[in-house]
Amino acid sequence: MTSTHLRDFVCHRLLWMLLLLFPLSLTSCLDDVEYSNSPADLVFFSTDTLRMDTVISGKPSSYMTMKVYNPNGKAIRFSDINLECGIENSPFKVNIDGEPLTELTRTAHEINSKDSMFINVMVNIPEEDLDDPYAVSDKLTFTTEGGAVQKVVLEAAGQTVINLNGLRVSENMTLDATRPYQIGDSIVVERGAVLTLAAGTKLFFAPDASLIVHGSLHVEGELGKTVMMRGNRLGNMFDGQAYDRIPAQWGGVVLRETSTDNRINFADIHSGMFGILLCPPDHDTDETRLTLENSIVHNTMHNAVELHASKVRVGNSQITNAGGNCVTVRGGDVTFVHCTIARFYVFTGGNGVALDFTNFSDTDGSPLPLKNLTFTNSIITGYASDEVMGLRAENYPNTEFNYLFDHSLVNTPLPETPDEHWRNCFQDKEESTEENVSKQHNFAPEFDLHTLFFSFQLNEKSKAVGNADPAVSAATYPTDLLGQPRGTAPDMGCYQHVPEVKE
């Protein structure tokens, strides 16, 4: 036998020996695991009470996750993991490290020393004939082989809704706030009809659903009884991240060519593909087609408020965080007073600005006279170095292009000397000093990018504080969006800063 053949023979024999010994070594390792039989050895939970959001009754929720950790020097084996109400009877469903908890899988779960396992919990609450949310609860019980019993409380609330599918409003109709409405298909308001949404009404839209208005929309919210329009996915996408704070959960509000006399007061329209789209009118008109007051349009994948060749009045409102433009104006007669327009969109794909206005059409380049575009006592800002884009039609030099920014904080370069377009304005440029802040730091508390919570109330160091025109405030919106009096030193934007009371 040559040396080469001898070497190959030895290598093959060694390989076979290793393969034969591997299961024995693995078994030996498994046999070496020590399991605790002491009731004093307890596990730790990431939470002792797992609280889930209010969910639509009869519809499974998304899962929430908790962690079970074994800090002990020995492995822990559970003789039983169960729900106090019974696995089959409980509205809660549990998944342990990827395996559903059933009567057959209740036993023999274990956690090695210094290791952990994940528990996922969802809820499906049966419908009850109740208007208000109703609570359900259970306890997830863990019993170790050592006899220790530990429990985690599970809590949720169910909301019975009114299902509306394919609703066409052909005559005047009012939806009230008795129960929320789940919109399976788009609501269509036909020409000549008025849809009224009473104070406190909530509309939960399916992903492909919108509110399409050929007639008129009257939103009659009140302070403390806001009309809400949002997606129908309640609960969390994952821990700490609600679906409701993710854009593109539903369509949006479309005011079609024949739509006029739309009045929206104290509305919260958020997390849609877009916010409010006002289409060009089908004929010349001096009527006010949209009045938007005391409202929030927030967190849209595309444009938040888009206005075409129409007379529009917007006041005391927050228009924020659009993937497209927060405000798009294409011609018309448009006035904004005490508005906060801020683009701090954190998702990929966004390519807009806070404000984009022109006097021509995007589709065919035809002229759309901008008779008036005025911003008074307002804030227009965002992450970019310039959040205001105004473009005049080069082919139509005689087409009206009238705009004015007055007593406003704007994130755009200002002329060195005031002119007819800029009056008593401050530039919101990148700077942070002890006296002043800029951009996202205008607002307090700071944005929470983990939970996607954005507050647009003012930091006391913002240039917007105390620099609004008090005469305009007194004549238009003497109280802010939250009902706070503006007093004699009003702030720009829709929120009045309230100084902290120092003891």
XYZ file of C-alpha atoms in Angstrom:
503
model
C 0.000 0.000 0.000
C 1.477 3.318 -1.003
C 1.825 6.188 1.459
C -0.955 8.050 -0.365
C -3.334 5.095 -0.083
C -2.388 4.665 3.561
C -3.118 8.333 4.303
C -6.518 8.132 2.561
C -7.375 4.939 4.465
C -6.554 6.514 7.830
C -8.559 9.657 7.000
C -11.625 7.627 6.047
C -11.408 5.540 9.234
C -11.135 8.686 11.368
C -14.122 10.243 9.613
C -16.276 7.197 10.280
C -15.240 7.137 13.910
C -16.191 10.815 14.338
C -19.597 10.224 12.728
C -20.246 7.265 15.027
C -19.168 9.168 18.135
C -21.122 12.391 17.366
C -24.592 11.118 18.451
C -23.035 9.712 21.614
C -21.404 13.040 22.442
C -24.670 14.884 21.719
C -26.585 12.508 23.967
C -23.975 13.001 26.619
C -24.390 16.804 26.397
C -28.149 16.502 26.664
C -27.805 14.184 29.632
C -25.602 16.775 31.315
C -28.434 19.395 31.411
C -29.593 19.793 34.996
C -33.270 20.638 35.611
C -34.387 22.431 38.727
C -36.885 20.791 41.042
C -36.929 23.696 43.498
C -40.025 25.906 43.858
C -37.647 28.784 44.675
C -36.292 28.840 41.103
C -38.523 31.321 39.282
C -38.523 32.745 35.782
C -38.705 36.451 34.887
C -41.235 37.971 32.481
C -40.717 41.014 30.266
C -44.094 42.205 31.585
C -46.436 41.050 34.303
C -49.466 42.427 32.418
C -49.763 42.208 28.642
C -52.194 44.956 27.632
C -53.464 44.921 24.073
C -55.165 47.813 22.321
C -58.887 47.978 21.713
C -59.658 45.681 18.793
C -62.638 45.296 16.500
C -64.844 42.551 17.922
C -65.043 39.376 15.876
C -61.768 40.138 14.109
C -58.443 38.546 15.131
C -55.848 40.987 16.380
C -52.195 41.016 15.476
C -49.780 39.298 17.854
C -48.018 40.938 20.767
C -44.816 39.448 22.112
C -43.458 38.917 25.601
C -40.311 37.198 26.784
C -39.785 34.586 29.515
C -36.235 34.467 30.918
C -34.579 31.843 33.108
C -31.892 33.503 35.295
C -31.184 30.351 37.305
C -28.162 28.075 37.224
C -30.305 25.110 36.147
C -32.744 24.595 33.302
C -36.439 25.067 34.005
C -39.003 22.605 32.708
C -42.690 23.565 32.813
C -45.068 20.794 33.722
C -47.945 22.970 32.524
C -48.577 26.256 30.679
C -52.258 27.073 30.547
C -54.907 29.777 30.355
C -57.099 30.114 33.427
C -60.268 30.426 31.331
C -59.284 27.308 29.399
C -57.413 27.153 26.127
C -60.562 26.485 24.120
C -62.743 29.023 25.949
C -60.348 31.963 26.228
C -60.498 34.812 23.681
C -56.692 34.842 23.817
C -54.569 32.554 21.667
C -50.972 31.825 22.630
C -47.938 30.731 20.656
C -44.778 29.503 22.451
C -41.534 29.694 20.463
C -43.460 29.169 17.243
C -45.763 26.416 18.533
C -49.483 27.060 19.226
C -50.561 26.423 22.807
C -53.180 23.657 22.745
C -54.376 20.982 25.138
C -51.796 18.678 23.553
C -48.871 21.121 23.810
C -49.421 22.422 27.354
C -46.610 20.401 28.880
C -42.868 19.784 28.494
C -41.774 23.290 27.545
C -38.377 24.200 28.940
C -35.805 26.990 29.139
C -32.110 26.323 29.560
C -30.143 28.200 32.182
C -29.608 31.865 31.294
C -31.808 31.400 28.235
C -35.276 32.618 27.235
C -38.332 31.838 25.160
C -40.827 34.034 23.337
C -44.576 34.076 23.903
C -46.853 35.554 21.225
C -50.428 36.435 22.166
C -53.379 37.469 20.003
C -57.035 38.012 20.856
C -60.320 37.473 19.045
C -63.130 38.981 21.095
C -66.702 37.844 20.386
C -69.124 40.575 19.361
C -71.415 41.999 22.025
C -74.397 44.310 21.501
C -72.623 47.179 23.223
C -71.787 50.681 22.007
C -68.723 51.287 24.165
C -65.541 49.180 24.304
C -65.764 46.240 26.719
C -62.871 44.604 28.520
C -61.775 40.955 28.488
C -58.984 39.374 30.520
C -57.337 36.089 31.323
C -54.197 34.820 33.012
C -51.436 32.786 31.426
C -50.213 30.378 34.118
C -46.758 28.790 34.199
C -46.154 25.794 36.494
C -42.623 24.439 36.840
C -41.648 20.869 37.676
C -40.409 22.275 40.971
C -43.950 23.365 41.833
C -43.604 27.145 41.320
C -46.690 28.817 39.846
C -46.369 32.196 38.117
C -48.945 34.174 36.176
C -49.079 36.886 33.518
C -52.268 38.939 33.168
C -53.684 39.320 29.648
C -55.953 42.308 28.993
C -57.742 43.647 25.917
C -60.935 45.441 24.951
C -63.373 44.772 22.156
C -65.285 47.345 20.129
C -68.411 46.349 18.244
C -68.623 48.245 14.947
C -71.181 48.945 12.268
C -70.067 47.409 8.979
C -70.626 49.508 5.868
C -69.859 47.931 2.523
C -70.448 49.653 -0.793
C -72.373 52.576 0.749
C -73.630 55.078 -1.841
C -75.141 58.231 -0.368
C -77.757 59.443 -2.830
C -79.668 61.687 -0.415
C -78.673 63.592 2.696
C -77.384 61.248 5.390
C -75.841 61.603 8.848
C -73.509 59.111 10.490
C -73.405 59.512 14.260
C -70.965 58.511 16.966
C -73.001 55.661 18.514
C -70.491 53.082 17.297
C -67.477 53.203 14.988
C -68.023 52.310 11.341
C -65.880 49.749 9.563
C -65.722 50.708 5.877
C -65.117 47.650 3.711
C -65.461 49.451 0.369
C -65.308 53.134 -0.442
C -68.133 55.398 0.667
C -69.426 57.349 -2.353
C -71.427 60.544 -1.853
C -73.333 61.216 -5.041
C -73.807 64.612 -6.632
C -76.382 66.761 -4.826
C -76.210 64.715 -1.610
C -74.644 65.758 1.699
C -72.922 63.331 4.034
C -72.718 64.692 7.582
C -70.370 63.165 10.144
C -71.522 64.067 13.645
C -69.136 64.996 16.443
C -67.151 62.000 17.680
C -67.811 59.781 14.668
C -65.098 57.244 13.867
C -64.566 55.708 10.433
C -62.212 52.709 10.132
C -61.368 52.117 6.455
C -60.138 48.910 4.813
C -56.826 49.247 2.930
C -58.439 49.889 -0.475
C -61.304 52.056 0.782
C -61.674 55.841 0.542
C -64.303 58.512 1.086
C -65.248 59.770 -2.394
C -67.445 62.877 -2.535
C -69.253 64.088 -5.651
C -71.689 66.085 -3.520
C -70.763 67.657 -0.167
C -69.081 66.522 3.033
C -69.882 68.181 6.347
C -67.673 67.092 9.230
C -69.136 68.560 12.421
C -66.555 67.659 15.026
C -66.137 69.581 18.245
C -63.331 70.206 20.695
C -62.966 66.920 22.574
C -65.233 65.130 20.054
C -63.044 64.890 16.999
C -64.234 63.020 13.904
C -61.625 60.376 13.102
C -60.814 58.761 9.756
C -58.145 56.041 9.831
C -57.372 52.466 8.777
C -59.128 49.468 10.267
C -56.009 47.635 11.436
C -55.953 48.064 15.188
C -53.209 46.782 17.441
C -49.474 46.652 16.826
C -47.370 45.633 13.860
C -44.792 44.648 16.479
C -44.018 45.647 20.041
C -44.403 49.388 20.529
C -45.312 50.029 16.894
C -49.010 50.551 16.211
C -50.382 49.956 12.726
C -52.178 53.272 13.137
C -48.844 55.120 12.912
C -47.840 53.521 9.612
C -48.935 55.321 6.400
C -50.948 53.726 3.569
C -53.416 51.938 5.874
C -56.350 53.173 3.722
C -57.047 55.534 0.832
C -58.069 59.061 1.788
C -60.721 61.729 1.146
C -61.410 62.584 -2.513
C -63.475 65.666 -3.299
C -64.387 65.215 -6.953
C -64.898 67.795 -9.718
C -68.574 68.387 -8.887
C -68.025 68.543 -5.140
C -68.489 71.886 -3.368
C -69.430 73.367 0.002
C -67.238 70.898 1.874
C -66.815 71.876 5.519
C -64.454 69.922 7.758
C -64.160 70.980 11.390
C -62.319 69.121 14.155
C -61.306 66.112 12.090
C -58.346 63.777 12.472
C -57.459 62.215 9.113
C -54.317 60.130 9.282
C -52.200 57.231 8.002
C -53.752 57.006 4.537
C -52.290 56.772 1.068
C -53.137 60.475 0.889
C -55.115 62.918 3.024
C -57.494 65.255 1.197
C -57.518 65.560 -2.591
C -59.618 68.429 -4.006
C -59.964 67.833 -7.746
C -60.243 70.729 -10.250
C -63.850 71.975 -10.515
C -65.837 71.022 -13.593
C -66.777 74.696 -14.143
C -65.583 78.156 -13.135
C -66.841 79.066 -9.687
C -66.151 81.574 -6.934
C -67.733 79.331 -4.309
C -65.638 78.126 -1.403
C -65.247 74.466 -2.223
C -63.452 73.496 0.993
C -63.192 74.950 4.485
C -60.810 72.978 6.707
C -60.543 74.108 10.326
C -59.273 72.803 13.668
C -58.132 69.588 12.048
C -55.186 67.247 11.632
C -54.076 65.615 8.383
C -51.057 63.486 9.210
C -48.779 60.655 8.084
C -49.664 59.983 4.448
C -47.668 58.056 1.870
C -48.378 60.634 -0.827
C -49.661 64.237 -0.662
C -51.469 65.201 2.527
C -53.580 68.124 1.221
C -53.775 68.674 -2.541
C -55.799 71.606 -3.887
C -56.581 72.328 -7.539
C -57.887 75.623 -8.957
C -60.346 76.259 -6.137
C -61.284 78.665 -3.393
C -60.176 77.091 -0.095
C -59.870 78.273 3.498
C -57.663 76.395 5.985
C -57.291 77.480 9.604
C -55.967 76.313 12.957
C -54.875 73.017 11.457
C -51.914 70.626 11.467
C -50.800 69.164 8.118
C -47.763 66.997 8.704
C -45.472 64.129 7.651
C -46.373 63.390 4.054
C -44.324 61.156 1.796
C -45.261 63.554 -0.994
C -45.995 67.209 -0.282
C -47.724 68.234 2.903
C -49.553 70.940 0.919
C -49.847 71.071 -2.868
C -51.535 74.087 -4.482
C -52.235 74.315 -8.207
C -53.820 77.683 -8.867
C -56.914 78.994 -7.116
C -57.628 81.265 -4.168
C -56.237 79.691 -1.005
C -55.737 81.075 2.504
C -53.978 79.458 5.465
C -54.183 81.006 8.944
C -52.525 79.619 12.075
C -51.453 76.369 10.427
C -48.543 74.062 11.204
C -47.252 72.504 7.984
C -44.273 70.299 8.794
C -42.680 67.500 6.828
C -40.710 65.078 8.997
C -41.520 61.903 7.065
C -39.277 59.057 8.264
C -40.198 56.262 5.838
C -38.277 55.461 2.668
C -39.626 56.666 -0.661
C -40.701 60.138 0.422
C -39.634 62.843 -2.018
C -41.857 65.852 -1.378
C -41.646 69.142 0.493
C -43.788 70.914 3.057
C -45.279 73.274 0.445
C -45.355 73.067 -3.360
C -47.327 75.645 -5.381
C -47.593 76.588 -9.049
C -49.898 78.459 -11.438
C -50.102 75.676 -14.003
C -51.324 72.094 -14.292
C -49.018 69.143 -13.644
C -50.770 67.037 -16.274
C -50.821 69.215 -19.394
C -49.021 72.410 -18.379
C -52.107 74.544 -18.945
C -52.358 77.788 -16.932
C -54.124 77.748 -13.568
C -54.181 81.327 -12.263
C -52.990 81.594 -8.682
C -55.297 84.423 -7.682
C -54.196 84.257 -4.058
C -52.096 82.075 -1.818
C -51.642 83.537 1.658
C -50.045 82.105 4.775
C -50.528 84.099 7.976
C -49.325 83.193 11.490
C -48.184 79.821 10.184
C -45.222 77.441 10.332
C -43.832 75.747 7.208
C -40.812 73.566 7.880
C -39.208 70.132 7.613
C -35.940 68.218 7.483
C -34.786 69.568 4.099
C -32.775 72.754 3.579
C -35.674 74.278 1.603
C -39.247 73.139 2.223
C -41.050 75.757 0.103
C -41.176 75.254 -3.661
C -43.012 77.828 -5.779
C -42.818 77.638 -9.566
C -44.302 80.084 -12.057
C -45.385 79.018 -15.556
C -42.708 80.204 -17.991
C -44.990 79.899 -21.019
C -47.702 82.058 -19.471
C -45.995 85.146 -18.011
C -49.313 86.987 -17.672
C -51.011 84.256 -15.649
C -51.603 85.352 -12.057
C -49.045 84.169 -9.535
C -49.943 85.934 -6.300
C -48.623 84.698 -2.971
C -47.853 86.180 0.439
C -46.212 84.870 3.618
C -47.036 87.035 6.618
C -45.901 86.637 10.239
C -44.768 83.082 9.540
C -41.819 80.785 10.281
C -40.660 79.330 6.966
C -37.897 76.878 6.094
C -36.763 78.610 2.886
C -34.242 81.345 2.050
C -35.781 84.783 2.562
C -34.996 87.892 0.450
C -32.463 90.238 1.989
C -35.010 93.027 1.908
C -38.750 92.413 2.458
C -40.906 92.523 -0.662
C -44.562 92.067 -1.527
C -44.336 88.302 -0.968
C -42.699 88.243 2.473
C -43.802 90.217 5.498
C -42.567 89.852 9.090
C -41.294 86.314 8.499
C -38.496 84.299 10.123
C -36.336 81.807 8.301
C -36.253 78.398 9.957
C -32.690 77.559 9.017
C -30.393 74.997 10.575
C -29.243 76.485 13.834
C -29.479 75.575 17.458
C -28.435 78.015 20.144
C -29.352 78.571 23.752
C -31.832 81.202 22.606
C -33.370 79.549 19.536
C -33.973 76.143 17.985
C -34.870 75.101 14.439
C -36.606 72.480 12.320
C -37.659 69.413 14.374
C -36.440 71.111 17.541
C -39.200 73.703 17.173
C -41.488 71.082 18.645
C -41.771 69.463 22.053
C -41.597 66.845 23.326
C -38.989 65.485 20.917
C -40.191 63.139 18.201
C -40.174 59.489 19.263
C -38.908 57.664 16.179
C -39.198 54.281 17.916
C -42.967 54.474 18.397
C -43.481 57.063 15.604
C -45.115 59.517 17.969
C -44.863 63.118 16.759
C -45.944 66.116 18.797
C -46.138 69.449 16.982
C -46.685 71.563 20.051
C -44.059 74.248 20.415
C -40.738 74.331 22.191
C -40.469 77.550 24.174
C -37.248 78.380 22.291
C -38.893 78.287 18.853
C -38.970 81.545 16.893
C -42.662 80.837 16.370
C -43.397 81.592 20.031
C -44.903 85.018 20.572
C -44.330 86.255 17.005
C -47.772 85.871 15.398
C -49.916 88.871 14.469
C -52.217 89.344 17.501
C -54.857 91.215 15.490
C -55.241 88.303 13.094
C -55.358 85.803 15.958
C -58.076 87.736 17.778
C -60.165 88.084 14.617
C -59.829 84.470 13.418
C -58.675 81.855 15.934
C -58.363 83.272 19.467
C -57.909 79.705 20.771
C -55.566 77.056 19.400
C -56.340 73.563 18.119
C -56.486 72.260 21.695
C -58.721 75.088 22.941
C -55.874 76.963 24.634
C -56.370 80.786 24.595
C -53.744 82.566 22.531
C -53.880 85.792 24.542
C -52.043 88.967 23.606
C -48.787 87.242 22.568
C -49.949 84.526 20.166
C -47.656 81.936 18.612
C -47.358 80.974 14.970
C -48.865 77.650 13.983
C -51.900 75.801 15.297
C -50.650 75.296 18.882
C -50.078 77.913 21.563
C -47.114 77.200 23.803
C -48.089 76.928 27.456
C -45.169 77.791 29.779
C -44.451 75.285 32.521
C -45.414 76.413 35.996
C -42.275 76.298 38.118
C -42.737 75.730 41.816
